[in-house]
Amino acid sequence: MKEKENKDQHQNQNKNSSPNPGPNQNSTQKSQVTVEMKNITKVFGNFVANDNISITVHKGEVHALLGENGAGKSTLMNLLYGIYQPTHGEIFINGQRVDLDNPSVAIGLGIGMVHQHFMLVPIFTVAENIVLGQEPLLHNLNMSLAPLDMKKAIESVEDISKKFGLTINPLTKIQDLTVGQQQRVEILKMLYRGAEILILDEPTAVLTPQEITELAKIIKNLSAQGKSIIIITHKLKEIKEMADYCTVIRRGKYIDTLHVPSCTEQDLAQKMVGRDVILKVPKKDATSGRPILKIENLKVKDNRGLLAVNGFNLEVCSGEILGLIGVDGNGQSELVEAITGLRKVESGGQVYINGAPITNKTPREVFLHKIATIPEDRQKHGLVLDFSIEENMILQTHGDPSFSSKIGMLNHKSITDFANKLISKFDIRPANHLALARNLSGGNQQKIIIAREITHNPDLLIAVQPTRGLDVGAIEYVHRSLIEQRDNGKAVFLVSLELDEVLNVADRIAVIYHGQIVAIFKADQTDENQIGVLMGGGGSGGGASGGKR
Amino acid sequence: MSSKLKNIFFVLVSILIGFVIAGVILKLGGFDPFEAYKIMFLGIFSKLSYVSYTIIKSTPIILTGLSVAFAFKTGLFNIGAEGQFIIGATATAYAGYFLNLPSYIQIPTILLIGVVAAGLWGGVAGFLKSRFGIHEVISTIMLNWIALYLQNYIVMLPGFRKPESEASFDINASGSITILENWKYSDAGVAFLDLHPLIGDFLRPPFNAGIFIAFLAALIIYYILNKTTMGYQLRAVGFNKHAAEYGGINVRKNMITAMFISGGLAGLAGSLHVMGVSKNIAILAATEGYGFDGIAVALIGGNSPLGCVLSGFLFGGLKYSGAKIQSAMEAPSEIISIMIGIIVFFMAIPKLFKILSELKLKKLSKLSKLQK
Amino acid sequence: MFSDIALILGTTLMYSTPLIFTALGGVISEKSGVVNIGLEGMMTIGAFIGATVGYFTGNPWIALLAAGSAAMVLALFHAIASIHFAADQVISGMAINFLGPGISIFLCRIFFDGTTMSLSIPLDQKIPRPLNGFFAQNSFFDLIFNQYATVYLAFVLMAIIWFVLYKTRLGLRMQAVGEHPKAADSLGISVYKIRYIAVLCSGFLAGIGGASMALSVVSNFRPTLISGQGFIALAAIIFGKWKPQGATLACLLFGGAQAFVIFLGNPQVGVNISSQLLAMIPYILTILILMGFVGRTNAPAAVGVPFEKH
C-alpha cells in the first residue's frame, strides 16, 4: 500500500481538530486524557477501512463517533478493543503506549465494549454472562477445572447493579429479557471488569424512545462517576442529547472533532455526509384511490406461540404510501409474514386484496394476487446468494411460459434477455447477468430485489425496512422507487423502524404497538414527538381510531 | 484463473497429496510405493479384462456418488445412500425372482421397482425432515440399519431363500443386463472369442449395461439440475430455503422430491448391481460401503454429474487395483481407504491452499521489493 | 423370570458402555461447537490399538490409554481442519471415517501377519471385573452388576463430565464457545484453545469406547467390530439433547434394545419373531421419538459453524 504523506496529514489534522480542552465542567481532574488513538490506519486486503484517524477522549467525557454506515466507526473501535490490530498508528491508554493484541489486553486496561449485536449467550443467566471470562472460583483455585462460585458471582452482579443504578435480576436467562435489559447486562458486563472506558456501538438502534431516555440517564450517571464513554452512532439527535464531543469520520477518513453543545444537527449532518443533506425526498401530493389491501382483526402468533399481532386493522389504498412505524418486535415481522402467506393467521382475522380474501393462502397464491414484497432481510429472504443475477430475477416467475416450456425446460435465452433488460434499467452493477448475487454490494443486491418485484407490476408493494444497511445514495434510490410506484397508482405498504424514513416517504403513518395499530396520521399532520410517544406505548387513547382518513 | 479451473486444480492437488502421503505410509510399512503404484496401474490397464472389472466396480459408486451429489446440490446430506442401495437391490432381486416376463419388459420393470422402492426409502428421510424437522443425517443413518435388517429378513423368507445358504435365489435370466451373457458361453461364442482374444478378455468379467445406464443417469441429472424448472426450484431450496419459500416455492415438497431422486439414484446402483453382477442378495453383517464411497465420490467430483463420473472411475479403479497390491506384494489394500481419507481431508480444507498461495504471493512481493 | 430380567439388564450395560464413552466425547465436542461425525473412525482405531496393545503388553489399562491416545491423534486432524482451517466439519469428519478403519486394518495386517483380525487376548488380560465373586454366581445382582470395570468407568465419567460442563469454569466457557463464540472471544476467551481441548477429549473418549468393545465385550479386533456404533453414538447425542446424562440414557436405550434382541434370539426363550425384525426396533424407535421432538432443537447454537478470527 502507498504510505504517502502520513506525516503531512497528521499535521493538518492537528491544526484542524483543535485538541479538545476537555469538557467544560467545573472539575479539573476530568481533563485527564484516557484514550488517545494516533494516526490509525487499518487495511483489510485492498480495502482501507481507517485512513490515518486520530481521536482523543478525556476522563468523564461522552464522546460520539459519527459517520455513515461503512464509514469505519466500528473498525476504529474494534481496534481500541483489541479485536483488530492497526496496520499503522499508535494507541495510548492513560498516557501509556499499548499494544492491544486481543480483547483480554483491552479488558485488562479497563476498556469495555458493548457491541451492536449483543455478545450474550442466550441460554445463560445474567450472572453467568456477566462473569464469563472472569469467573469467581470456589476457594480461589485458579485452574480450568475449578468449580465456579456462583453465589459470589450473583453477589458481585447485585453490587455493581446497585452502585450504577442498573437494576436486573441476575438469575434470569438472557433469552427472557427485553432488548433494553440485555443492553444493561452488556454494560454491567463491562463494569464488572472494572471498565473505565466504555465503547457503545450503535446503542440506540434497537431501543424504544423510553429506553433511549433511560440509556441517556445511565450514560450521564456513568460519566459523572468518571467513566469515559465513546458512542458509535449515526443518529444526530442522540449525539445532541448525550455527547460532549463528536468526532466525525467519512469513508475511513478523519473529518473533524466538534464540541457538541456549540453546533447544530445540521452541522453534524453536513460533516457526516460531506454535502448539504436533503432531508426531504421531493414528491407530489398523493392522489389516493380505492382500497387495495384490507386487514381485519388480524391475529398472528410468533415463534413462541404468543399473539404478536393482536387485532390488527388497516387499509392501504392505491396511489398512497402507508408507513407502518413501530419499535422492532411489536409484531411487524409476523404481520408481513401473515400477509405474504408465510405464517398462519389465527381464526377470525381476514386479509383482502382488491376485495378478494387471501387469508392463509400459500406465498405463491398471494403472489398471484399481485402482491410483491421487498423483504426485511434481503440476504435471507430476498435473494439466493449463490444464484446469479439472472437466476434471482426469476425467483417467482421461473415457471411462467415466457421462461420455461410446457414440460418444464428453462428457456435460458429469454431469461438472460429479461435479466439484461432489468440490469440496464435499474443500473445494477456489475452489469453481468451471470455474476453471483453474493458478490454484489448491499445496494446492488437491493436493486435486484426492487427490479424483480416492481417488474411484477404489483397492485400492492410491501417494503420492509427497505433501506436497512444501505448508504445514502442507495437510500435515496429506494425511496424514489417507492414514490414512483405510488405515482403510478399502486399501493405501497412501507414497514420501517426509522421514524425519519416514514415521515419523509409516507403519505399516511400508522403506529404499531404490541401488535395493534394505536394511531393513524396524515404525514403532514404529525411530528416525531407525537409518534415517538405512541411507539413506546405512551398516550394511551387513540386506539385504532382512524382506520381511514 | 476462473473459479471452476481453480476448483479442478484444487481437486487434482488433493489427489496428488493423497498419493504422496499414502506412498509415504506404504514406505513406512516397509513396502515400495513405486512398486505398489506400478502394480495398481498395470492392474487396471494391462489387460482388457482389468479395464472391464474396473468399469464394473465403478458403476455402483458413480451412481451412489451422483445420489449424494444431487442431495448436496439441494442442500441435503444424504448419508443414506447405503440403505437406499440395499433397498434398490432387495426390491429388484425380489421382483426379478418372482416375475418372469420377456426381457424387454422384465428389465425395465424390475429396474423401476428397485429405483422407486429406494426413492421412497429416501423420500421417507425427506418427509421426516420437512414434516418433523429431523435432520437427514440422523434419519438416514437409522434408515440404513433398518434397510440392512430388512434385506436380511427378506433374504431369509421361505421361497426366496436359496436353501442351505445365506443368499436368495438368483433373479430370472430375463432380468439380467450382463452383456452377451449366454452367448459368450455358447459354442459359437466360445469359438468367436477364441479367435478374438481381446474381446474375449474384455467380456470375461460380468461386463454389463450398468455403466451406460449410469452415464445416462448422470446426463439426466445434469439436465434436471441446470435446465429445468424443477432443478431450479431444487437448487433454490438447497441454497436458501427461506428465499425459496418467500419466492413461492414449496420447500417441503422439494425436500421430499430431492430425497426421492437421490434415493432413486442410489437404488439404481443397487438394482444394477443385482441385475448385472451379483444376481442375488445375501445376508449382510455390516453395510457394504457403497453409500459411504458415494460420499467421497461426490466430494471429490465437486458434486457435479460429470465430476462424479470421473471420480467414480478413479475411486473404482483404486479399489479394484488396490486389492492387487495385497496379493502381489502383501501390502495392505486398505492403503486405498487411507488414501481416499487423505484426499477427502484435504478437500475439506480449501483454506490451507488459500493460505499457502497467499504466503507465496507475499514471498514473491518481498523478493520483488528486494530486487528493487 | 427375574434372572431373565437381570440378564437383559446386564447385557444392556455391557453393550451400552462403548456407546456411552463415545457419545460423552461427542457431547463435549459438540458443546464446544464442533460437529464430530468422525466418531466412527475414532472408535475403530481405538478398538484396534486397544486390542493390539492389549495383546502385546498384556495390560488392559495401558491398552485403554493407548487406544484413547491413538484416537486423539486422529481427532487432532479433525480439530486442525475444523478449527484452524474452518473446514466443513462434516466433510472432515467423513475423512476421519475413511482414515480410521483404513489405518486400523492396514496396521492390523502388518502386526498380525496379513490378517484383518487381531489375535485374541487371554481372558485374564482383558479388562477386569472388579465385582467378580462379590455376589453369588448367576444370582440376580451378579448378572446385573458383575461387569467389566469399563462399565463403571463410563458412569463415573458421565458424572465427571456433567460436573465439568455445568459447574466449572472450563465448562461454562466451553458452552459459551459453542453457543456464541464471538461473545466468548470478545471476553478474551480463546475459542480455538477450548475447541481443541474439546475435540481432543472427544477423540480420546471415542478411542476408549472402541477399546472397551475390543477389550471387554469381545477380546480382539476385527473389521466389523465397530460397524456403525460411532453413528449410533452420534444419534444418541442428538437424542440426549446434547446433555451427558441424556446421551447416556439414549445409549442405554440402544444397548437395551440390543440386549433384548440377543435375549429373544436365544432359541431357549422360544419367542418366534425374526431376530432381523427385532434388530430394527432401536432404529425405528429413535425415529419415532425424534418425531415427537418436532421443531425442538437443543443443539448448541454455533455447532458446525467455523469460527474465524480476523
Short mmCIF file of N, CA and C in Angstrom, two decimals, chain A residues 336 342 363-364 373 375 379-381 383-384 386-387 391 394-396 398 404 408-410 412, chain B residues 223 226-233 235-237 239-249:
data_model
loop_
_atom_site.label_atom_id
_atom_site.label_comp_id
_atom_site.label_asym_id
_atom_site.label_seq_id
_atom_site.Cartn_x
_atom_site.Cartn_y
_atom_site.Cartn_z
N VAL A 336 -46.23 -9.04 8.41
CA VAL A 336 -45.87 -9.17 6.99
C VAL A 336 -45.87 -10.65 6.59
N LEU A 342 -46.56 -16.67 4.79
CA LEU A 342 -45.50 -17.46 5.41
C LEU A 342 -45.86 -17.86 6.84
N PRO A 363 -47.67 -18.64 -0.15
CA PRO A 363 -46.95 -17.50 -0.70
C PRO A 363 -47.16 -17.37 -2.21
N ARG A 364 -47.25 -18.50 -2.88
CA ARG A 364 -47.45 -18.50 -4.33
C ARG A 364 -48.79 -17.86 -4.69
N THR A 373 -43.17 -8.17 -2.66
CA THR A 373 -42.59 -7.87 -1.36
C THR A 373 -41.10 -7.61 -1.47
N PRO A 375 -38.42 -7.94 1.05
CA PRO A 375 -38.41 -8.48 2.41
C PRO A 375 -37.42 -7.77 3.33
N GLN A 379 -30.76 -10.76 2.37
CA GLN A 379 -29.87 -11.90 2.13
C GLN A 379 -30.52 -13.22 2.53
N LYS A 380 -31.43 -13.14 3.48
CA LYS A 380 -32.07 -14.38 3.91
C LYS A 380 -33.30 -14.69 3.07
N HIS A 381 -34.15 -13.67 2.88
CA HIS A 381 -35.41 -13.93 2.21
C HIS A 381 -35.47 -13.44 0.77
N LEU A 383 -32.98 -12.97 -1.61
CA LEU A 383 -32.08 -13.45 -2.65
C LEU A 383 -31.57 -14.84 -2.35
N VAL A 384 -31.25 -15.57 -3.39
CA VAL A 384 -30.45 -16.78 -3.23
C VAL A 384 -29.03 -16.34 -3.58
N ASP A 386 -26.22 -17.61 -3.78
CA ASP A 386 -25.38 -18.41 -4.66
C ASP A 386 -25.98 -18.59 -6.05
N PHE A 387 -27.06 -17.89 -6.32
CA PHE A 387 -27.61 -17.83 -7.66
C PHE A 387 -27.05 -16.60 -8.37
N GLU A 391 -30.68 -15.70 -12.36
CA GLU A 391 -31.48 -16.71 -11.66
C GLU A 391 -32.32 -16.07 -10.55
N ILE A 394 -35.77 -14.47 -11.59
CA ILE A 394 -36.95 -15.28 -11.95
C ILE A 394 -37.42 -16.13 -10.77
N LEU A 395 -37.10 -15.64 -9.55
CA LEU A 395 -37.43 -16.45 -8.37
C LEU A 395 -38.90 -16.86 -8.33
N GLN A 396 -39.80 -15.94 -8.67
CA GLN A 396 -41.23 -16.30 -8.64
C GLN A 396 -41.75 -16.73 -10.01
N HIS A 398 -40.08 -18.30 -12.67
CA HIS A 398 -39.35 -19.26 -13.49
C HIS A 398 -40.27 -20.26 -14.18
N SER A 404 -40.16 -20.80 -19.36
CA SER A 404 -39.99 -22.26 -19.41
C SER A 404 -41.05 -22.88 -20.31
N GLY A 408 -41.40 -28.07 -18.69
CA GLY A 408 -40.56 -27.65 -17.58
C GLY A 408 -39.10 -27.43 -17.92
N MET A 409 -38.80 -27.22 -19.21
CA MET A 409 -37.41 -26.89 -19.56
C MET A 409 -37.25 -25.38 -19.53
N LEU A 410 -36.17 -24.89 -18.88
CA LEU A 410 -35.96 -23.45 -18.80
C LEU A 410 -35.52 -22.91 -20.15
N HIS A 412 -33.26 -20.48 -21.41
CA HIS A 412 -32.17 -19.65 -20.90
C HIS A 412 -32.02 -18.35 -21.65
N TYR B 223 -29.18 -32.42 -16.66
CA TYR B 223 -30.25 -31.65 -17.29
C TYR B 223 -31.29 -31.20 -16.28
N ASN B 226 -29.83 -28.25 -14.17
CA ASN B 226 -29.46 -26.99 -14.80
C ASN B 226 -30.45 -26.46 -15.82
N LYS B 227 -31.28 -27.33 -16.35
CA LYS B 227 -32.09 -26.89 -17.48
C LYS B 227 -33.58 -26.91 -17.22
N THR B 228 -34.00 -27.31 -16.05
CA THR B 228 -35.44 -27.43 -15.84
C THR B 228 -35.91 -26.56 -14.68
N THR B 229 -37.19 -26.28 -14.66
CA THR B 229 -37.74 -25.51 -13.55
C THR B 229 -37.65 -26.32 -12.26
N MET B 230 -37.79 -27.64 -12.39
CA MET B 230 -37.69 -28.48 -11.19
C MET B 230 -36.30 -28.32 -10.58
N GLY B 231 -35.28 -28.39 -11.44
CA GLY B 231 -33.92 -28.24 -10.94
C GLY B 231 -33.69 -26.85 -10.34
N TYR B 232 -34.26 -25.87 -10.99
CA TYR B 232 -34.15 -24.50 -10.47
C TYR B 232 -34.70 -24.44 -9.05
N GLN B 233 -35.89 -25.02 -8.89
CA GLN B 233 -36.52 -24.98 -7.56
C GLN B 233 -35.70 -25.76 -6.55
N ARG B 235 -32.53 -26.39 -6.54
CA ARG B 235 -31.30 -25.67 -6.17
C ARG B 235 -31.62 -24.46 -5.31
N ALA B 236 -32.72 -23.77 -5.65
CA ALA B 236 -33.09 -22.60 -4.84
C ALA B 236 -33.32 -23.03 -3.39
N VAL B 237 -34.03 -24.13 -3.20
CA VAL B 237 -34.28 -24.63 -1.85
C VAL B 237 -32.96 -25.03 -1.20
N PHE B 239 -29.89 -23.87 -1.79
CA PHE B 239 -29.02 -22.75 -1.43
C PHE B 239 -29.63 -21.90 -0.32
N ASN B 240 -30.91 -21.65 -0.41
CA ASN B 240 -31.54 -20.76 0.56
C ASN B 240 -33.02 -21.04 0.63
N LYS B 241 -33.39 -21.88 1.58
CA LYS B 241 -34.79 -22.30 1.60
C LYS B 241 -35.72 -21.16 2.02
N HIS B 242 -35.18 -20.20 2.77
CA HIS B 242 -36.02 -19.07 3.19
C HIS B 242 -36.42 -18.24 1.98
N ALA B 243 -35.41 -17.94 1.13
CA ALA B 243 -35.71 -17.14 -0.05
C ALA B 243 -36.62 -17.92 -0.98
N ALA B 244 -36.39 -19.22 -1.09
CA ALA B 244 -37.23 -20.04 -1.95
C ALA B 244 -38.68 -19.98 -1.48
N GLU B 245 -38.86 -20.08 -0.18
CA GLU B 245 -40.20 -20.03 0.38
C GLU B 245 -40.83 -18.67 0.10
N TYR B 246 -40.05 -17.62 0.29
CA TYR B 246 -40.53 -16.27 0.02
C TYR B 246 -40.95 -16.14 -1.44
N GLY B 247 -40.19 -16.81 -2.32
CA GLY B 247 -40.47 -16.73 -3.73
C GLY B 247 -41.63 -17.62 -4.16
N GLY B 248 -42.26 -18.28 -3.19
CA GLY B 248 -43.43 -19.08 -3.52
C GLY B 248 -43.12 -20.51 -3.90
N ILE B 249 -41.88 -20.95 -3.67
CA ILE B 249 -41.53 -22.34 -3.97
C ILE B 249 -41.89 -23.20 -2.77
#
